[in-house]
Coordinates of C-alpha atoms and ligand atoms in Angstrom, one line a residue:
X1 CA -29.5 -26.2 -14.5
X2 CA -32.5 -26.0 -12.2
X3 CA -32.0 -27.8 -8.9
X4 CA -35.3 -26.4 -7.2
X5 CA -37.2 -30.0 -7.8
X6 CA -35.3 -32.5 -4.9
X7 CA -36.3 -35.5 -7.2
X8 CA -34.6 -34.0 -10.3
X9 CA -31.7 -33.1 -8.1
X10 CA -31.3 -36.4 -6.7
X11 CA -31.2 -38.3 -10.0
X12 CA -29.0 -35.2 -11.5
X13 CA -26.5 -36.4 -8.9
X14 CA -26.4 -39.6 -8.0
X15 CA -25.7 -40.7 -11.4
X16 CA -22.5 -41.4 -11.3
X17 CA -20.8 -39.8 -14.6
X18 CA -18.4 -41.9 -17.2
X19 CA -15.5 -39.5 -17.1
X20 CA -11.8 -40.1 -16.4
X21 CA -11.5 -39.1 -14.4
X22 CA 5.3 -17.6 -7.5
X23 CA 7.7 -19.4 -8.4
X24 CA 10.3 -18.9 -5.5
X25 CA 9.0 -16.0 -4.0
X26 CA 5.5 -17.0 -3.7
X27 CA 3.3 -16.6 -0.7
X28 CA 0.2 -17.5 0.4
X29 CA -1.2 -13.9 1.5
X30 CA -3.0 -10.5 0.1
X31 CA -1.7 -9.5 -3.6
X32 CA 0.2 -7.3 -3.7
X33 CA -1.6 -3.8 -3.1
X34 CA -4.7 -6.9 -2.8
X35 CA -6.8 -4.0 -0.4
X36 CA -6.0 -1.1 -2.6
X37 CA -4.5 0.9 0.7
X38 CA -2.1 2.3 -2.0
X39 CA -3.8 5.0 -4.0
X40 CA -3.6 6.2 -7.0
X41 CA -1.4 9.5 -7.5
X42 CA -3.8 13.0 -7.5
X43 CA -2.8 13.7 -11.3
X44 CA -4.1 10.4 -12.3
X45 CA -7.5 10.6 -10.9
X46 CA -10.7 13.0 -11.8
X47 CA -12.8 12.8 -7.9
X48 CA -12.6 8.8 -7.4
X49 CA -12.6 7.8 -11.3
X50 CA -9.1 6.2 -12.0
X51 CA -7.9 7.8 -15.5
X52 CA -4.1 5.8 -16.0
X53 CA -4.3 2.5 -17.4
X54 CA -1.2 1.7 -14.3
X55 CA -2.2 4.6 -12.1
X56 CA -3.0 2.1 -8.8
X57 CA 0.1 0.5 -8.1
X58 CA 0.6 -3.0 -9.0
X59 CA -2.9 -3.6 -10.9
X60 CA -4.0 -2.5 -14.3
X61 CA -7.2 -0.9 -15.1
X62 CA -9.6 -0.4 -18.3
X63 CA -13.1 0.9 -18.2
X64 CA -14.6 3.0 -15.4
X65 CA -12.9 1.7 -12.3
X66 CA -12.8 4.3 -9.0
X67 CA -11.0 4.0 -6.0
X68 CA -13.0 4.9 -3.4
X69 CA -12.3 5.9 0.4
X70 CA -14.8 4.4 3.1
X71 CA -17.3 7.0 4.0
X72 CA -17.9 8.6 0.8
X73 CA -21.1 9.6 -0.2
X74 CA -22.5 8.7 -3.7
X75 CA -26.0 10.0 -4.0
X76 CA -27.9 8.6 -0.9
X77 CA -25.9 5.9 -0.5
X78 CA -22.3 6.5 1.8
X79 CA -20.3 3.8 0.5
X80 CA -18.7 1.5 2.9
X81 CA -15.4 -0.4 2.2
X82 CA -14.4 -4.1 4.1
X83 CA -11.1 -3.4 5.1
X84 CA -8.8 -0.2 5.6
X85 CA -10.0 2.8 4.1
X86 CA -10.3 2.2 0.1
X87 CA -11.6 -0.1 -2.1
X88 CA -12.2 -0.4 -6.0
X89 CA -15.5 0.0 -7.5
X90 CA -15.7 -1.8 -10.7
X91 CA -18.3 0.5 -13.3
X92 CA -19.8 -1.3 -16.4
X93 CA -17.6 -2.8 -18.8
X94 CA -14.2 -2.3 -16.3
X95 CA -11.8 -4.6 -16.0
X96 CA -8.6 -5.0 -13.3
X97 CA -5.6 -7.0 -13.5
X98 CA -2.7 -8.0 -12.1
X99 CA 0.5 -10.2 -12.6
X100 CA 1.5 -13.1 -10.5
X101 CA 4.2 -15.4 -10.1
X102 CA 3.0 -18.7 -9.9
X103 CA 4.4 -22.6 -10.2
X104 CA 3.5 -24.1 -13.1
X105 CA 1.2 -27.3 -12.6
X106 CA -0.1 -25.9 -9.4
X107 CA -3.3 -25.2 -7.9
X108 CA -4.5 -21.4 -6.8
X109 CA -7.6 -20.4 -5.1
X110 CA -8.1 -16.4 -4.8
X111 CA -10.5 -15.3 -2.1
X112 CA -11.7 -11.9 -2.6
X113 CA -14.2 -9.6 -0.6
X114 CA -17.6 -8.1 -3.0
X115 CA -20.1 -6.0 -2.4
X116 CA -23.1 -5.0 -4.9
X117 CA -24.1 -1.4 -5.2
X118 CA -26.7 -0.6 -7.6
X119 CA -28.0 -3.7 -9.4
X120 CA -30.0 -6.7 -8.2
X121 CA -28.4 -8.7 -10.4
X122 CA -24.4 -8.3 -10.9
X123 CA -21.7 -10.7 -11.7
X124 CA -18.1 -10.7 -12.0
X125 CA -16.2 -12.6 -14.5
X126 CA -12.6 -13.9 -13.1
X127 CA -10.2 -15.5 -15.0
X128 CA -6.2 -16.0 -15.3
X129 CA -4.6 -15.7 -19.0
X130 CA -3.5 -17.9 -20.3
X131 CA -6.0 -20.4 -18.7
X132 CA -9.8 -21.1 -19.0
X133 CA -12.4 -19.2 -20.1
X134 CA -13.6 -16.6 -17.3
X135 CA -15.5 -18.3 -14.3
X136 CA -18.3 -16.3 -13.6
X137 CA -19.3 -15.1 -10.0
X138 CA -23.0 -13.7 -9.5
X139 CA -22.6 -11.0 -6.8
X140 CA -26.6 -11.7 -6.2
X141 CA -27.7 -12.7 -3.2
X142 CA -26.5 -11.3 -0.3
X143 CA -25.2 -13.4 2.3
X144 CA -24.2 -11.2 5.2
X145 CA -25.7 -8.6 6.8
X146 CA -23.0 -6.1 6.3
X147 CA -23.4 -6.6 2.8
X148 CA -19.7 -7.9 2.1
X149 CA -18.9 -11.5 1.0
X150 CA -15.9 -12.9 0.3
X151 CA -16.4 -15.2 -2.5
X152 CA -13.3 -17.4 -4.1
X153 CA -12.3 -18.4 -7.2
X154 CA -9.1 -21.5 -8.3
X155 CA -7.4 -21.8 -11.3
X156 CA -4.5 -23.7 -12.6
X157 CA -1.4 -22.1 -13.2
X158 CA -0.2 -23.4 -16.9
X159 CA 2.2 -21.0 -17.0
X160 CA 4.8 -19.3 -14.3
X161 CA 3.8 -15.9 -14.8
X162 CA -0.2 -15.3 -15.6
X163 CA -2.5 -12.6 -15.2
X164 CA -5.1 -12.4 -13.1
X165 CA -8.3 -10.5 -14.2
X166 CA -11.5 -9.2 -12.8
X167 CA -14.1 -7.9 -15.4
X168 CA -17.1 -6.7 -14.2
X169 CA -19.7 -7.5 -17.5
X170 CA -21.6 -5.1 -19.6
X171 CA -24.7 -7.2 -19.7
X172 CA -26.2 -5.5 -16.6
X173 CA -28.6 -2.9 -18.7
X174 CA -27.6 0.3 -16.9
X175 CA -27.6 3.6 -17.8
X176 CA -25.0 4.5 -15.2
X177 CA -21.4 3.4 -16.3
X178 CA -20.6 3.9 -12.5
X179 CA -22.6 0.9 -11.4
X180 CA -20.9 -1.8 -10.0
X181 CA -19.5 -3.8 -7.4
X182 CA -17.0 -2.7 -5.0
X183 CA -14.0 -5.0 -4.6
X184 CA -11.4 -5.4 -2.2
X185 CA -9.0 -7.7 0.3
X186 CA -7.5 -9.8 -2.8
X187 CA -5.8 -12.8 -1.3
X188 CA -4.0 -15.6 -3.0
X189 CA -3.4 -19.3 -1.7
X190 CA -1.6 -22.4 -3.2
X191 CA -4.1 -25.3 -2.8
X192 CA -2.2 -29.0 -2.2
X193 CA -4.0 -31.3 -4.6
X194 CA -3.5 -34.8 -3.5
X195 CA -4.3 -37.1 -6.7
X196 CA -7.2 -39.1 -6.4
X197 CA -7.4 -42.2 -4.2
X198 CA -7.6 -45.3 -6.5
X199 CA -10.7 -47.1 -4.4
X200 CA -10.5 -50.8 -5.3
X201 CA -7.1 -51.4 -3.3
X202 CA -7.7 -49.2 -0.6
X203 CA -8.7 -51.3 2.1
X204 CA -9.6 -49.2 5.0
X205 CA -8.6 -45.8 4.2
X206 CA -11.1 -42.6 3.4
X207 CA -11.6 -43.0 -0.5
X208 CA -12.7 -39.0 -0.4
X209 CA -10.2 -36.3 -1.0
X210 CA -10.1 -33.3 1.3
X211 CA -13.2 -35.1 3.3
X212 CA -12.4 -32.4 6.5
X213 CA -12.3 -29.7 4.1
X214 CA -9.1 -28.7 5.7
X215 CA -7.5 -27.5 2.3
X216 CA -9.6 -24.5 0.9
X217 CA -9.3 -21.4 -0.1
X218 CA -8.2 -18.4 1.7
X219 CA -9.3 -16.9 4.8
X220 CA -7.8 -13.8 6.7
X221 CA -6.6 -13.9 9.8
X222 CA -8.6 -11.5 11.9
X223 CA -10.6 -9.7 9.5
X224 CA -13.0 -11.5 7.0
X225 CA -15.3 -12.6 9.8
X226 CA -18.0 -14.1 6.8
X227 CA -16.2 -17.0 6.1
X228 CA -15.3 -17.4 2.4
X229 CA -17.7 -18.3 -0.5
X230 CA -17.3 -21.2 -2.8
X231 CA -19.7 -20.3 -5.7
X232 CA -21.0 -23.0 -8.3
X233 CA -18.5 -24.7 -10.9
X234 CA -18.9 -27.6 -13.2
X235 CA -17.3 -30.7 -13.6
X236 CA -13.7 -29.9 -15.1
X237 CA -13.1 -26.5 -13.5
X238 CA -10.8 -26.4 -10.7
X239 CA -12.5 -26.4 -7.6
X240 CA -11.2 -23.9 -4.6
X241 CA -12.3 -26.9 -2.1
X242 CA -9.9 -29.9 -3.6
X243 CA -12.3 -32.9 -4.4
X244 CA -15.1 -31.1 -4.1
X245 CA -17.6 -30.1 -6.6
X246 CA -20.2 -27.0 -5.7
X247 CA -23.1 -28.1 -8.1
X248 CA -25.9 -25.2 -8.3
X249 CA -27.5 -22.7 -11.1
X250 CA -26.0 -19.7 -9.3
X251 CA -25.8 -20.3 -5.4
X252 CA -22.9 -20.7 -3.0
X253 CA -21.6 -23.2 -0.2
X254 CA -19.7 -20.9 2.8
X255 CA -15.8 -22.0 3.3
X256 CA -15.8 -21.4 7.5
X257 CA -12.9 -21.8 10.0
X258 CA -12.8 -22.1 13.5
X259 CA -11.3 -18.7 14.4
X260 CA -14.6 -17.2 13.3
X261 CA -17.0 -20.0 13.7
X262 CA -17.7 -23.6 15.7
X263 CA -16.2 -26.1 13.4
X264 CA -17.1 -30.0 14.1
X265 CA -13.5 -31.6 13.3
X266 CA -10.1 -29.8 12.3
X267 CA -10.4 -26.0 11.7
X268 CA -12.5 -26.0 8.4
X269 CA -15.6 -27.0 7.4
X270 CA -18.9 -26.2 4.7
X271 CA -21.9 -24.6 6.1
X272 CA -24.5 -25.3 3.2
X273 CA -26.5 -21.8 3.2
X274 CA -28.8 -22.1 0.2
X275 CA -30.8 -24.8 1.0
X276 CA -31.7 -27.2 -2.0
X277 CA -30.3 -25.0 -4.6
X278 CA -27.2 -26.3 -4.2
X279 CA -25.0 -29.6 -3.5
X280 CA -21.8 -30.3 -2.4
X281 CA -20.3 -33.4 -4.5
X282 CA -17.3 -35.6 -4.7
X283 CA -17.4 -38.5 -7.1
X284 CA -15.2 -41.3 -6.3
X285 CA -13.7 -44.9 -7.8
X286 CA -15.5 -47.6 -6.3
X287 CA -16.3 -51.3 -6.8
X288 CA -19.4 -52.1 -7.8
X289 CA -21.1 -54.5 -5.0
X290 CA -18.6 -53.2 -2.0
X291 CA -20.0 -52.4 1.1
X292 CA -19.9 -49.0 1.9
X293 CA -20.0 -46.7 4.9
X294 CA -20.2 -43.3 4.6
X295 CA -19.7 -40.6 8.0
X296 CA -19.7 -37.5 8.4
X297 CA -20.6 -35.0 10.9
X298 CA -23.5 -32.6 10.7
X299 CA -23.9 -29.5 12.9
X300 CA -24.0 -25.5 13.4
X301 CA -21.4 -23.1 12.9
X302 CA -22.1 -21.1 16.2
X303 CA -23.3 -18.6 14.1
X304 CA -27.1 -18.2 15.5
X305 CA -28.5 -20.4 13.1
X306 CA -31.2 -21.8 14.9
X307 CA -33.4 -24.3 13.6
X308 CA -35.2 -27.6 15.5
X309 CA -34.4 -29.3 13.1
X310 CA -31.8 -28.5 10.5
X311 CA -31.7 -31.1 8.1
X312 CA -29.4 -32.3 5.8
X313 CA -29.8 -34.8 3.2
X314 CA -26.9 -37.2 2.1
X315 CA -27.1 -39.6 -0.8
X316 CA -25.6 -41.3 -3.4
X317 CA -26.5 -44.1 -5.7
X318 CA -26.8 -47.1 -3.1
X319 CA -29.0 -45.3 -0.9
X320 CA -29.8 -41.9 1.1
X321 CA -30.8 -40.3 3.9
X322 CA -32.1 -37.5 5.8
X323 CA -30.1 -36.5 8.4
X324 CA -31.8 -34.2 11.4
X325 CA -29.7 -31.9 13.6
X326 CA -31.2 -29.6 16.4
X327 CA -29.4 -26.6 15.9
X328 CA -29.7 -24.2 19.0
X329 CA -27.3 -21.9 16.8
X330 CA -24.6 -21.9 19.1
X331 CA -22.3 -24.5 17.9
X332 CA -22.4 -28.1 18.2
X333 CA -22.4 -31.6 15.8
X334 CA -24.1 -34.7 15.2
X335 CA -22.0 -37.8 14.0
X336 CA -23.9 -40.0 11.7
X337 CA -23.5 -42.5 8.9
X338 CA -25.2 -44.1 5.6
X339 CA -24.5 -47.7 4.8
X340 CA -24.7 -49.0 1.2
X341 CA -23.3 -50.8 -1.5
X342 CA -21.8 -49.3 -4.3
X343 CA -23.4 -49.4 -7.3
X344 CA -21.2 -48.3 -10.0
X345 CA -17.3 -48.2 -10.6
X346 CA -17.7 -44.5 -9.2
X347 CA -20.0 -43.2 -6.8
X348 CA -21.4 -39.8 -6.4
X349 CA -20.9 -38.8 -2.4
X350 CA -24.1 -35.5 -2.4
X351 CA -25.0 -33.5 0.3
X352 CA -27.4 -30.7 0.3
X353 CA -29.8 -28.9 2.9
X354 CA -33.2 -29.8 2.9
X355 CA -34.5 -26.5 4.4
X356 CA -34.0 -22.4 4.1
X357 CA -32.0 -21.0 7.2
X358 CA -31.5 -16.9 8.5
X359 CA -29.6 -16.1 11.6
X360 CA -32.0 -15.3 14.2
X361 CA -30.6 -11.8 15.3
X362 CA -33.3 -10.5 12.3
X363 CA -30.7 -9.3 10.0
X364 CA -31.4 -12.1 7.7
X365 CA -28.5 -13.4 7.1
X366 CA -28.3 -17.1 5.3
X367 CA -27.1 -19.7 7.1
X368 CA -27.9 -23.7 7.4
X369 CA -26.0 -27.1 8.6
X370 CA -22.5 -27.5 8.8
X371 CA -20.7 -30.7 7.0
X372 CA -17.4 -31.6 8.3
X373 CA -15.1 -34.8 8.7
X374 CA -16.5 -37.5 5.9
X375 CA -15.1 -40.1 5.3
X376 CA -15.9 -42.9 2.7
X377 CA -15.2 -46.6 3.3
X378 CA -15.8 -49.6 1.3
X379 CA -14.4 -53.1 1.9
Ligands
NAG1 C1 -13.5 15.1 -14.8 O1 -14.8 14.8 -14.7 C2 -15.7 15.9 -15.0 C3 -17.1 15.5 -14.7 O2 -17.4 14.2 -15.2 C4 -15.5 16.3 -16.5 O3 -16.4 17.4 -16.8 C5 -14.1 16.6 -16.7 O4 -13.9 16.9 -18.1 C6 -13.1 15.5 -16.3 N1 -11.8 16.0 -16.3 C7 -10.8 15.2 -16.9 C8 -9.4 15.7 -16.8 O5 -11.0 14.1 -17.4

């Protein structure tokens, strides 16, 4: 869907929709060989090009996959990898995989780091099996100035032991089966899923879930200074930011913490870095004629973002507004709030940039308002 046109947007939003709504062993942490440090053995390789279907420890390959060392040259182009020395490139039509032990019932997000290399235009498909058709991640715009993201991905587990997979499509029009995106620092975290708050006996507590974005997907300690992608998903996909919906044709909202970035509340929050191309959603049970307040904190992630004024609009069906936040790019918040009544027996909580923000250190990099600590409460 196209969410270029604000009024479309809005109305695309608002509306509240009638829907109802590793085992033992299992850490939170890298899969295992997640940064590929482990190479494949000599006989099973031709130069980088993986040849054995098991040849990289712990992961399963089909298609054109090579294991590359940082610093190689391909071409022009000397090939760079996020962490450690290697990292996979994923040619046309390749695929990786891997088995994980998993509780049955829970939530997973994955986090891992992408880089494009030839194409414009390249997307990854990621999936577990059994589970839900693939969720597709466009590798397209380029975030950071180094070139890396790290972009995340959640699934269910319906089973204890399912595959994860990472299939890099065939729809890209190459001549080159090399082509692809480079993949690396494969990370795995259990996401706690409270269930959803039932608003009409909740007198004074948050009706949102997750509303200081606290539980999210995976972020390294120490390295991964990008902070973490959430890319788009609809309605009944699991989200890698619990309660949250990331609502967009093909952009992103950037998972930061506070190790790496200012954070207003806690030590997570959403820096909305695509402007009006994409919203950050949570529907939520209300009672229709409640009075509502809605706050939230809006602010800068430190991150030289700087922009007099950031703005960031919040709405739902009772009412909106435009929120406007100085940013000097060097970390900071605004508290603020939006008063309404409810409308509907569930209302659509939607924020979104209003404006297009780089860093101002020239290397481009996207960056916009931070949202942190919301809370929702109607009496
Ligand atoms: C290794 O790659 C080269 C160049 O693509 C090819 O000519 C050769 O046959 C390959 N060797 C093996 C064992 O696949």
């Amino acid at each position: 869907m196209g969410l270029s046109n604000n009024g479309a947007l809005f109305l695309l939003l608002v509306c509240a929709a009638a829907r109802a709504g590793a085992a033992a062993a299992f850490r939170d942490g890298p899969l295992l060989n997640g940064n590929f440090e482990q190479p494949p053995h000599r006989s099973q390789m031709n130069g980088s090009r993986v040849l054995g279907a098991h040849a990289i420890p712990y992961w399963t390959v089909t298609g054109f996959v090579e294991h590359i060392r940082s610093g190689a040259k391909e071409g022009d182009m000397v090939l760079a990898v996020p962490d450690g020395t290697h990292a996979l490139r994923l040619g046309t039509g390749s695929t990786i995989q891997q088995q994980l032990s998993v509780t049955r019932g829970k939530h997973y997000s994955v986090t891992f780091s992408a880089s494009r290399t030839c194409a414009q235009y390249e997307k990854l498909s990621v999936s577990v099996v059994p589970g839900d058709p693939p969720g597709e991640l466009p590798i397209q715009t380029v975030y950071t100035s180094s070139g890396w993201d790290s972009y995340s991905w959640a699934f269910k587990a319906t089973r204890g032991v399912v595959s994860f997979v990472v299939h890099h499509g065939d729809d890209d029009q190459l001549d080159d089966p090399a082509c692809g995106p480079i993949v690396d620092n494969m990370a795995i975290r259990t996401l706690n899923v409270d269930p959803p708050h039932v608003g009409a006996t909740t007198q004074h507590g948050n009706l949102l879930r997750n509303g200081d974005f606290e539980e999210g997907p995976y972020i390294a300690k120490g390295g991964s200074p990008w902070g973490v992608l959430v890319p788009p998903m609809n309605e009944d996909r699991v989200s890698p930011l619990p309660g949250w919906m990331v609502m967009a044709s093909s952009k992103v909202v950037k998972y930061i913490d506070a190790e790496h970035f200012r954070v207003p509340h806690g030590s997570r929050a959403v820096e909305l870095v695509a402007g009006l191309e994409v919203a950050l959603v949570q529907e939520v049970a209300t009672v229709p004629g409640s009075s509502c307040r809605l706050e939230f904190s809006v602010g800068d992630a430190a991150d030289r973002c700087t922009a007099a004024p950031m703005s960031v609009q919040v709405a739902t069906a009772g009412g909106s507004k435009t929120v406007a936040y100085n940013s000097a790019g060097t970390g900071g918040f605004a508290r603020d709030a939006l008063d309404f009544t409810a409308q509907h027996d569930r209302t659509r909580v939607v924020f979104y940039s209003t404006g297009y923000h780089t860093t101002s250190d020239s290397t481009g990099t996207l960056c916009g308002p931070v949202v942190d600590h919301v809370s929702l409460v109607c009496s």
